[in-house]
PDB file of C-alpha atoms in Angstrom:
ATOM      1  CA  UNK A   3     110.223 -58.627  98.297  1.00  0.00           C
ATOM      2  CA  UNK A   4     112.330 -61.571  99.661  1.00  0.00           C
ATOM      3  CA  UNK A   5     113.978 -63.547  97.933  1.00  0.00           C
ATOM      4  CA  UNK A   6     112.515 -66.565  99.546  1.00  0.00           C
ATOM      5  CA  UNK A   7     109.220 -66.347 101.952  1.00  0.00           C
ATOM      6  CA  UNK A   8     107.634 -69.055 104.149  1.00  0.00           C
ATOM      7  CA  UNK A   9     104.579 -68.733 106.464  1.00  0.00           C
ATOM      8  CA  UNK A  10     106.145 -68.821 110.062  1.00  0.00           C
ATOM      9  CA  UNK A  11     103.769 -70.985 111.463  1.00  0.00           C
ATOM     10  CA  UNK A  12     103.538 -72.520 113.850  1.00  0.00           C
ATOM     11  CA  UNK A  13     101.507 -75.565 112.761  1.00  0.00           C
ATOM     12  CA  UNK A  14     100.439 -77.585 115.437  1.00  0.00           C
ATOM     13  CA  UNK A  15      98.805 -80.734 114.330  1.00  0.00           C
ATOM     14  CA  UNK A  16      97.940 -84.585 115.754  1.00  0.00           C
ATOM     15  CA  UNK A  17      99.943 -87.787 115.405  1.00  0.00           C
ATOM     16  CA  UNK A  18      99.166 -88.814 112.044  1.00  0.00           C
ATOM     17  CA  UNK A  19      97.823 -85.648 110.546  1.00  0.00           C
ATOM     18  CA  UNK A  20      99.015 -84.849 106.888  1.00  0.00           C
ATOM     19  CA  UNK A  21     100.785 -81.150 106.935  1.00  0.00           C
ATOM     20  CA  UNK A  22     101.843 -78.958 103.956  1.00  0.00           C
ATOM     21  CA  UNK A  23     104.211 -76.239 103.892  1.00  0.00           C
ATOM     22  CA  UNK A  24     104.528 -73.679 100.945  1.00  0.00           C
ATOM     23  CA  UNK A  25     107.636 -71.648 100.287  1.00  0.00           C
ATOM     24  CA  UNK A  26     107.215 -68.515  97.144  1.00  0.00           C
ATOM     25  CA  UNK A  27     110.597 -67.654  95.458  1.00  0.00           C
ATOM     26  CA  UNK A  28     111.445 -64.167  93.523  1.00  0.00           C
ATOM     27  CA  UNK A  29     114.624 -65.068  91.422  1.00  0.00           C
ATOM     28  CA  UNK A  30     113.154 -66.966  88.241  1.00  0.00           C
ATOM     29  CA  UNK A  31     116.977 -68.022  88.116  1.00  0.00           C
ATOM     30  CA  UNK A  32     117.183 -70.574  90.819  1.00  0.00           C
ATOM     31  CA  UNK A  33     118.112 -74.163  89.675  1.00  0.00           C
ATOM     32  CA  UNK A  34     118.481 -76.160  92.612  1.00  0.00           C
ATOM     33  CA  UNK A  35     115.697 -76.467  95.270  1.00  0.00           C
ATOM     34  CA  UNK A  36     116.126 -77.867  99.064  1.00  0.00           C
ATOM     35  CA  UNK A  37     114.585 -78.742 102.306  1.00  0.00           C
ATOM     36  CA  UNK A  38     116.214 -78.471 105.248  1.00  0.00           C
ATOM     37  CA  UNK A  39     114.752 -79.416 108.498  1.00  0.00           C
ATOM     38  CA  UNK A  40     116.184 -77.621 111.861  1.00  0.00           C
ATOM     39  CA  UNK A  41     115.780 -78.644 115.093  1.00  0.00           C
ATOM     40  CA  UNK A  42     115.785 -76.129 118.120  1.00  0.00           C
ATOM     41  CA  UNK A  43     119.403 -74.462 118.523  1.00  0.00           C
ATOM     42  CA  UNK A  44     120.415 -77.118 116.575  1.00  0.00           C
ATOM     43  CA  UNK A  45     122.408 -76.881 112.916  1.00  0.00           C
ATOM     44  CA  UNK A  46     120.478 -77.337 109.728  1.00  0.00           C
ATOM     45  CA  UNK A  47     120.411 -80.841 107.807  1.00  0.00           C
ATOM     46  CA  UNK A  48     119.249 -81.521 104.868  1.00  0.00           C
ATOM     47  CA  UNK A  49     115.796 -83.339 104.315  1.00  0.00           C
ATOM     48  CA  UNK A  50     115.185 -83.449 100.450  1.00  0.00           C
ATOM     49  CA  UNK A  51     116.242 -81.836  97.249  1.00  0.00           C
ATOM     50  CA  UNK A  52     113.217 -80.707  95.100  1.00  0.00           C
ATOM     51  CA  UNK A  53     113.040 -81.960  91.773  1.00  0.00           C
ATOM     52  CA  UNK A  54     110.924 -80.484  88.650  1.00  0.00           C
ATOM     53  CA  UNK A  55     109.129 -83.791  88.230  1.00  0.00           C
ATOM     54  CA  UNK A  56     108.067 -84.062  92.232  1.00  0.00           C
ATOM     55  CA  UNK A  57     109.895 -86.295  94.347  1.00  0.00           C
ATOM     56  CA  UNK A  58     109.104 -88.769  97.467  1.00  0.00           C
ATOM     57  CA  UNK A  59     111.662 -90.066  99.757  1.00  0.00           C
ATOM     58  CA  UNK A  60     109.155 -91.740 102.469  1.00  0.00           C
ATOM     59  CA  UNK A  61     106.600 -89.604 104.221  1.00  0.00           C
ATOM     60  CA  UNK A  62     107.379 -86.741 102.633  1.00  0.00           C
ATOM     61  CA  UNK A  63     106.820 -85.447  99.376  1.00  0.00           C
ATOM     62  CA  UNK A  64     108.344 -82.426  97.664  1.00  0.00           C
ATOM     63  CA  UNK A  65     106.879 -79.906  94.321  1.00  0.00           C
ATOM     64  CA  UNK A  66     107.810 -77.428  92.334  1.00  0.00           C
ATOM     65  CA  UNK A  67     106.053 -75.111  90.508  1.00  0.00           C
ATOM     66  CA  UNK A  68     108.301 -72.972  87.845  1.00  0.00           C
ATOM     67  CA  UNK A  69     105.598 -71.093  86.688  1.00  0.00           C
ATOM     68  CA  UNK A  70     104.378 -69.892  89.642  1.00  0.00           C
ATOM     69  CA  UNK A  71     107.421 -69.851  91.330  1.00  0.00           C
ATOM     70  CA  UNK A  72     107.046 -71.808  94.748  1.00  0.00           C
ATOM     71  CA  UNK A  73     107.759 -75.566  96.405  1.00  0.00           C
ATOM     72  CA  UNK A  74     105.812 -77.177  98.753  1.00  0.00           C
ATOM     73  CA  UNK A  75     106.331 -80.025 101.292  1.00  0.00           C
ATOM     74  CA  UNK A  76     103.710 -82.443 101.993  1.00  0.00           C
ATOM     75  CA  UNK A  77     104.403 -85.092 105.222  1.00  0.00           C
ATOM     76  CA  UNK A  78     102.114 -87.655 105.449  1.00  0.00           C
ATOM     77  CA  UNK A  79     101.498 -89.566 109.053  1.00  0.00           C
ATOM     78  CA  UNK A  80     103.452 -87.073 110.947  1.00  0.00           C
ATOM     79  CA  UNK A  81     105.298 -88.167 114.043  1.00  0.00           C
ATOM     80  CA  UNK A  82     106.578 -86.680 117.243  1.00  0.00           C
ATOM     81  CA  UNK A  83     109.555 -86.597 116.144  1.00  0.00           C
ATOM     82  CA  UNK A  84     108.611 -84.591 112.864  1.00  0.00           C
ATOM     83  CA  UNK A  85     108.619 -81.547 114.738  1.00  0.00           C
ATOM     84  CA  UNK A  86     110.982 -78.665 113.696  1.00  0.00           C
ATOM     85  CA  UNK A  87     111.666 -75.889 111.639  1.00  0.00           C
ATOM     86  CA  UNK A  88     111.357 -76.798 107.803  1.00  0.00           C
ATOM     87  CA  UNK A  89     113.748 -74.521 105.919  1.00  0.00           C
ATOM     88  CA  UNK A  90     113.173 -73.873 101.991  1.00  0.00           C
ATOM     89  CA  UNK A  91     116.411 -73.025 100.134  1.00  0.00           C
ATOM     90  CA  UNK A  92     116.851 -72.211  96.864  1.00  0.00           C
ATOM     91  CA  UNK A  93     120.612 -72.005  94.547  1.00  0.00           C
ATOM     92  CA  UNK A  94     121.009 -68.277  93.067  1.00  0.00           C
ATOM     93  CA  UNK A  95     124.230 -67.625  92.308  1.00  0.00           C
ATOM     94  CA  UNK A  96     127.136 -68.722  94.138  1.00  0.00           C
ATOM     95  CA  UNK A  97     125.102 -69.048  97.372  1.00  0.00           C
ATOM     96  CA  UNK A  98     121.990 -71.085  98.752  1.00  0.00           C
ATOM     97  CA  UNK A  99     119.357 -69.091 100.064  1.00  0.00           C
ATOM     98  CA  UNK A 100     117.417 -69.951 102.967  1.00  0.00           C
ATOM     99  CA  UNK A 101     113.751 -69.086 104.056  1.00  0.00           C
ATOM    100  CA  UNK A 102     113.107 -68.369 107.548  1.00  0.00           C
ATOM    101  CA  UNK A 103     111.163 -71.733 108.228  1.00  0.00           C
ATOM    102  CA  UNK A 104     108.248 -72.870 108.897  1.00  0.00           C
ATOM    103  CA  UNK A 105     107.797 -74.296 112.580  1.00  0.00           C
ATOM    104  CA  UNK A 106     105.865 -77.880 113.071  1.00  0.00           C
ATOM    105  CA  UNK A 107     104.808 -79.191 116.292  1.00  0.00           C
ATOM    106  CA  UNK A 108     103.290 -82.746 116.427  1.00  0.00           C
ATOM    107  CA  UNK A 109     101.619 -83.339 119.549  1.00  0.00           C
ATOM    108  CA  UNK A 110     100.125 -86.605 120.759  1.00  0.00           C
TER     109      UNK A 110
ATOM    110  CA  UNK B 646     137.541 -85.435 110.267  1.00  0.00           C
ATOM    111  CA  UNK B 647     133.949 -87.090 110.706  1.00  0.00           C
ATOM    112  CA  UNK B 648     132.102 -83.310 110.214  1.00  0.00           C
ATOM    113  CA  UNK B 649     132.575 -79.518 109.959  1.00  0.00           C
ATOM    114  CA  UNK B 650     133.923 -78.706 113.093  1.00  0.00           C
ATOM    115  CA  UNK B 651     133.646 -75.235 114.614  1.00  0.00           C
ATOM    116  CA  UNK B 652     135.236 -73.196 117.367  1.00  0.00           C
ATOM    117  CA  UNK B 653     134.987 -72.025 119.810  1.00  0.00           C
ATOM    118  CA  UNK B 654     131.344 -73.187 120.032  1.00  0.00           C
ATOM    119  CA  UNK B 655     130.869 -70.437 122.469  1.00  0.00           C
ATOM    120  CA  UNK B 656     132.174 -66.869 122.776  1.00  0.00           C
ATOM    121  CA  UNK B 657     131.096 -63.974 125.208  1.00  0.00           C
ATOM    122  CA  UNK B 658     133.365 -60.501 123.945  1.00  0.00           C
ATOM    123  CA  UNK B 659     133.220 -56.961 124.862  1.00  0.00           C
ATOM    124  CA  UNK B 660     131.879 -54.331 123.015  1.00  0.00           C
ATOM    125  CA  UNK B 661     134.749 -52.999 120.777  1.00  0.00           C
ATOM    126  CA  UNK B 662     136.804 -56.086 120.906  1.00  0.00           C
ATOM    127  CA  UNK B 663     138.105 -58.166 118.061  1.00  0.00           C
ATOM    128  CA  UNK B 664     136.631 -61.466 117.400  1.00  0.00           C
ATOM    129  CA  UNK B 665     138.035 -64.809 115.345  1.00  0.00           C
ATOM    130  CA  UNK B 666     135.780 -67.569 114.408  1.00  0.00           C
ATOM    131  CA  UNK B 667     137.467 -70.706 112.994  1.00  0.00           C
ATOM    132  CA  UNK B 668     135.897 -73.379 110.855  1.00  0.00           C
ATOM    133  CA  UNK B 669     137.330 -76.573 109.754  1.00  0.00           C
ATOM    134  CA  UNK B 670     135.065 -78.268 106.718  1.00  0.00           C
ATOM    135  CA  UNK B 671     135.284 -82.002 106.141  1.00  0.00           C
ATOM    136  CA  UNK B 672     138.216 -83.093 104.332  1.00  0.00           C
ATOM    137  CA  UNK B 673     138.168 -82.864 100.451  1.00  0.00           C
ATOM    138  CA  UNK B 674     135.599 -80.519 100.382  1.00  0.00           C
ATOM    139  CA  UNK B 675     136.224 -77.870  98.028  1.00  0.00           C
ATOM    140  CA  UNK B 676     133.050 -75.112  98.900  1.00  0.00           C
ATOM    141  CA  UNK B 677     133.089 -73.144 102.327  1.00  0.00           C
ATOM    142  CA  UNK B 678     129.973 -71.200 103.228  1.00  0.00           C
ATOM    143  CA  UNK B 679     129.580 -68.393 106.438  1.00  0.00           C
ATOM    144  CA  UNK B 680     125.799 -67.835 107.503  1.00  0.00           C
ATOM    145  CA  UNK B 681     124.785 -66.246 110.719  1.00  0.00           C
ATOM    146  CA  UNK B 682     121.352 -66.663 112.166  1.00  0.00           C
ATOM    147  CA  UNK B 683     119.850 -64.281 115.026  1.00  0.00           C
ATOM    148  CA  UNK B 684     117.864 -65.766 117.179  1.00  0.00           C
ATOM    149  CA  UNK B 685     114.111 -67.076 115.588  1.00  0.00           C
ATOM    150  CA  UNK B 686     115.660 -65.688 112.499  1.00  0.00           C
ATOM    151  CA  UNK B 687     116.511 -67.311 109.388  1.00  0.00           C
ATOM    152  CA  UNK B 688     120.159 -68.128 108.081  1.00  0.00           C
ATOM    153  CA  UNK B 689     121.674 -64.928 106.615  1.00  0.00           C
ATOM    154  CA  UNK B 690     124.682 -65.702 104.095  1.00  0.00           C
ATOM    155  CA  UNK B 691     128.004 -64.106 104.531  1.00  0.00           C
ATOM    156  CA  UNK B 692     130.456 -65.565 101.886  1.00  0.00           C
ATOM    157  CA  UNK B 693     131.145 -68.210 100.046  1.00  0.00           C
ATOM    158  CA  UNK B 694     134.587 -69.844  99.263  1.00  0.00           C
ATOM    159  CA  UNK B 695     135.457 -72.131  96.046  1.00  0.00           C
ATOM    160  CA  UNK B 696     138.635 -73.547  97.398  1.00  0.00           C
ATOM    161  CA  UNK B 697     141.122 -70.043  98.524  1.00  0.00           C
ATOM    162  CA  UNK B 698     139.312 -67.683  96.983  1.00  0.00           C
ATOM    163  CA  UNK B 699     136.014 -65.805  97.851  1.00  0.00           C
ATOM    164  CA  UNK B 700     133.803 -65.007  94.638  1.00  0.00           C
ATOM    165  CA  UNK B 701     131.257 -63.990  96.250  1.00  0.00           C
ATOM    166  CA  UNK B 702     131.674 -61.605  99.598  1.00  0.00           C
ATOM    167  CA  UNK B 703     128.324 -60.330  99.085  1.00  0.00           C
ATOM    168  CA  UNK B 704     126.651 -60.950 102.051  1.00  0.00           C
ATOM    169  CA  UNK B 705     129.242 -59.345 105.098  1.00  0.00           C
ATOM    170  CA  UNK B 706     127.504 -56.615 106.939  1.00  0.00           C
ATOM    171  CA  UNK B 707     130.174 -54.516 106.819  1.00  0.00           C
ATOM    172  CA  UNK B 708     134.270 -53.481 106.275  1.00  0.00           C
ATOM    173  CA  UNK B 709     134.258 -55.128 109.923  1.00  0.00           C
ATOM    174  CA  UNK B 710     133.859 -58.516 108.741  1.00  0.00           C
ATOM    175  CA  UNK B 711     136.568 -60.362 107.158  1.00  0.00           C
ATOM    176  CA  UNK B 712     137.175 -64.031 106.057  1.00  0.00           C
ATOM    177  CA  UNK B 713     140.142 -66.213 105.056  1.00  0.00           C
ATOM    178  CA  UNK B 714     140.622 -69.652 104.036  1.00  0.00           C
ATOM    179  CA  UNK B 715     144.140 -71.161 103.582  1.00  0.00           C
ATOM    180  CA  UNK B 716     145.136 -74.409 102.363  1.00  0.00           C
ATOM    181  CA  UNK B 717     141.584 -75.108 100.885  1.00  0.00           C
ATOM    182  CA  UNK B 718     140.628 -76.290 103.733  1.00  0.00           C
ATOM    183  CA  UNK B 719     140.420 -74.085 107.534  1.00  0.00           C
ATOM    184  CA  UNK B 720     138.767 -70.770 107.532  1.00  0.00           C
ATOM    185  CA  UNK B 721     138.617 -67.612 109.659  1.00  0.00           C
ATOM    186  CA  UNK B 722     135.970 -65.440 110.024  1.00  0.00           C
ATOM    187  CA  UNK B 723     137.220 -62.160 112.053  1.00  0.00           C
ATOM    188  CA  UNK B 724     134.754 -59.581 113.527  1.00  0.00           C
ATOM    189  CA  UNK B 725     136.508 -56.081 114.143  1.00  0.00           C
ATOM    190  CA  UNK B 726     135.376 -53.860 116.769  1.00  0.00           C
ATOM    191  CA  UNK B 727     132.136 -56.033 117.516  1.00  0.00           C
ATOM    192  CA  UNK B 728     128.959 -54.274 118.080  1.00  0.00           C
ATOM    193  CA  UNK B 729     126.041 -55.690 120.302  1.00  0.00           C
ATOM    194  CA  UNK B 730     123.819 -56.384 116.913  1.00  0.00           C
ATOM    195  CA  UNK B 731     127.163 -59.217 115.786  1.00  0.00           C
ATOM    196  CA  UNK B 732     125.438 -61.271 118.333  1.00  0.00           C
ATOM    197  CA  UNK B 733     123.951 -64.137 116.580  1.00  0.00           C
ATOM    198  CA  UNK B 734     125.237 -68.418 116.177  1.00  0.00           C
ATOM    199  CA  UNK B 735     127.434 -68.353 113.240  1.00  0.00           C
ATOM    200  CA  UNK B 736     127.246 -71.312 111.241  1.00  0.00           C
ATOM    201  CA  UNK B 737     129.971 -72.293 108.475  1.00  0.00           C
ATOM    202  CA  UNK B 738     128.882 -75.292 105.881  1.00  0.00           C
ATOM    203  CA  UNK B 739     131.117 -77.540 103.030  1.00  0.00           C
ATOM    204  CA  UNK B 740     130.151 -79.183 100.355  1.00  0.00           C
ATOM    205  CA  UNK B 741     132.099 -80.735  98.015  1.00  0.00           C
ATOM    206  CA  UNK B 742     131.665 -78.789  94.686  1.00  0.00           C
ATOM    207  CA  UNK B 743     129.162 -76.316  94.831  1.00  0.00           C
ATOM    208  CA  UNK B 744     126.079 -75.017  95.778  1.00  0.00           C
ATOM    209  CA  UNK B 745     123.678 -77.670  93.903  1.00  0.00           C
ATOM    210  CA  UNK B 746     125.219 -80.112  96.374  1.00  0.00           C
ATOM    211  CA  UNK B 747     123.835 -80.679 100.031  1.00  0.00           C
ATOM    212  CA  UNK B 748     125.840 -78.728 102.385  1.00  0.00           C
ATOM    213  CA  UNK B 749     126.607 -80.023 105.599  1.00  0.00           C
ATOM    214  CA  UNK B 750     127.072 -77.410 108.776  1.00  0.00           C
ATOM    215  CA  UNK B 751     128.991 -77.314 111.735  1.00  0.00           C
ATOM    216  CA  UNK B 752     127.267 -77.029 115.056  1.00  0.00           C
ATOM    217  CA  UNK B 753     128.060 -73.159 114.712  1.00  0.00           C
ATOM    218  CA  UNK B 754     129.853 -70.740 117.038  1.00  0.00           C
ATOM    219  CA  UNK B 755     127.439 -69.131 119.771  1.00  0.00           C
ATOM    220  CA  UNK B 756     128.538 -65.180 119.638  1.00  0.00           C
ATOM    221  CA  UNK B 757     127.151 -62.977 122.785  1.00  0.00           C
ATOM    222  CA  UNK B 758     128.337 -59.168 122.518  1.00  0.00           C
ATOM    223  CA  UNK B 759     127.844 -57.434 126.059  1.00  0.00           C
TER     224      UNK B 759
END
């Protein structure tokens, strides 16, 4: 199993749809939580850290379930410029793991 | 400097040849990460560096791969003999502890074997 799985997408949805991503973790271990958002042969930058309590910064809105061991992101209104790959990364270890992204397109 | 800065951001080798990747993190930051991502892939981690030394080497591919960082700050990543399947952007990231910290990448270094 890996260590971190996303569905690949793509999601193609409308100006102003609401979108969520899920991301499943295997290592019970993992601390620290992350969203990263890539854009096309670009580097990754970070969009949010994911807290135990939930967190919003904006739009978006991050989860995390312990228990059943996944995060989610949740973005509200989306806009053209929105789309990208959405990278979950999780600590473990010395090292941050990264999923292989989910793709978003927002069309108009 | 203003980011992590990598060169060269492109390089096109032979088969066989020797490769050297160089990666310069933003000043003061202490933790030095290597990924490589293949193309529509997902970032695959290399090694990790806590100022000079390398805890965790983990993740190279192989006894061709090598990595140095001097002075706690520039690092090297060195591909021996390079095979076609090397071919992939390789990305270094700082931050300035540790992993629970938001790293911040370079652009990467664009590696083509032919």
């Amino acid at each position: 199993r890996k260590e971190v799985e996303q569905d690949p997408g793509p999601f193609n949805v409308p100006e102003g749809a609401t979108v969520a991503f899920n991301c499943t973790y295997s290592n019970s271990a993992s601390q620290s939580f992350f969203w990263y958002r890539q854009d096309c042969r670009k580097e990754p930058k970070l969009l949010m850290s994911v807290y135990s309590s939930g967190n919003e910064d904006g739009r978006f809105t991050a989860q995390l379930n312990r228990a059943s061991q996944y995060i989610s992101l949740l973005i509200r209104d989306s806009k053209l410029s929105d789309s990208a790959t959405y990278l979950c990364v999780l600590e473990y270890g010395n090292k941050l793991v990264f999923g292989a992204g989910t793709i978003l397109r927002v069309k108009s | 400097g203003a980011g992590v800065s990598q060169s060269p951001s492109n390089k096109v080798t032979e088969k066989g040849k020797d490769v050297e990747l160089r990666c310069d993190p933003i000043s003061g930051h202490t933790a030095l990460y290597w990924y490589r991502q293949s193309l529509g892939q997902g970032l695959e981690f290399l090694i990790y560096f806590q100022g000079n030394s390398a805890p965790d080497k983990s993740g190279l591919p192989s006894d061709r791969f090598s990595a140095e960082r001097t002075g706690g700050s520039v690092s090297t990543l060195t591909i021996q003999r390079t095979q076609q399947e090397d071919s992939a952007v390789y990305l270094c990231a700082s931050s300035l502890v540790g992993t629970n910290e938001k790293l911040f990448f370079g652009s990467g270094t664009q590696l083509s074997v032919l």
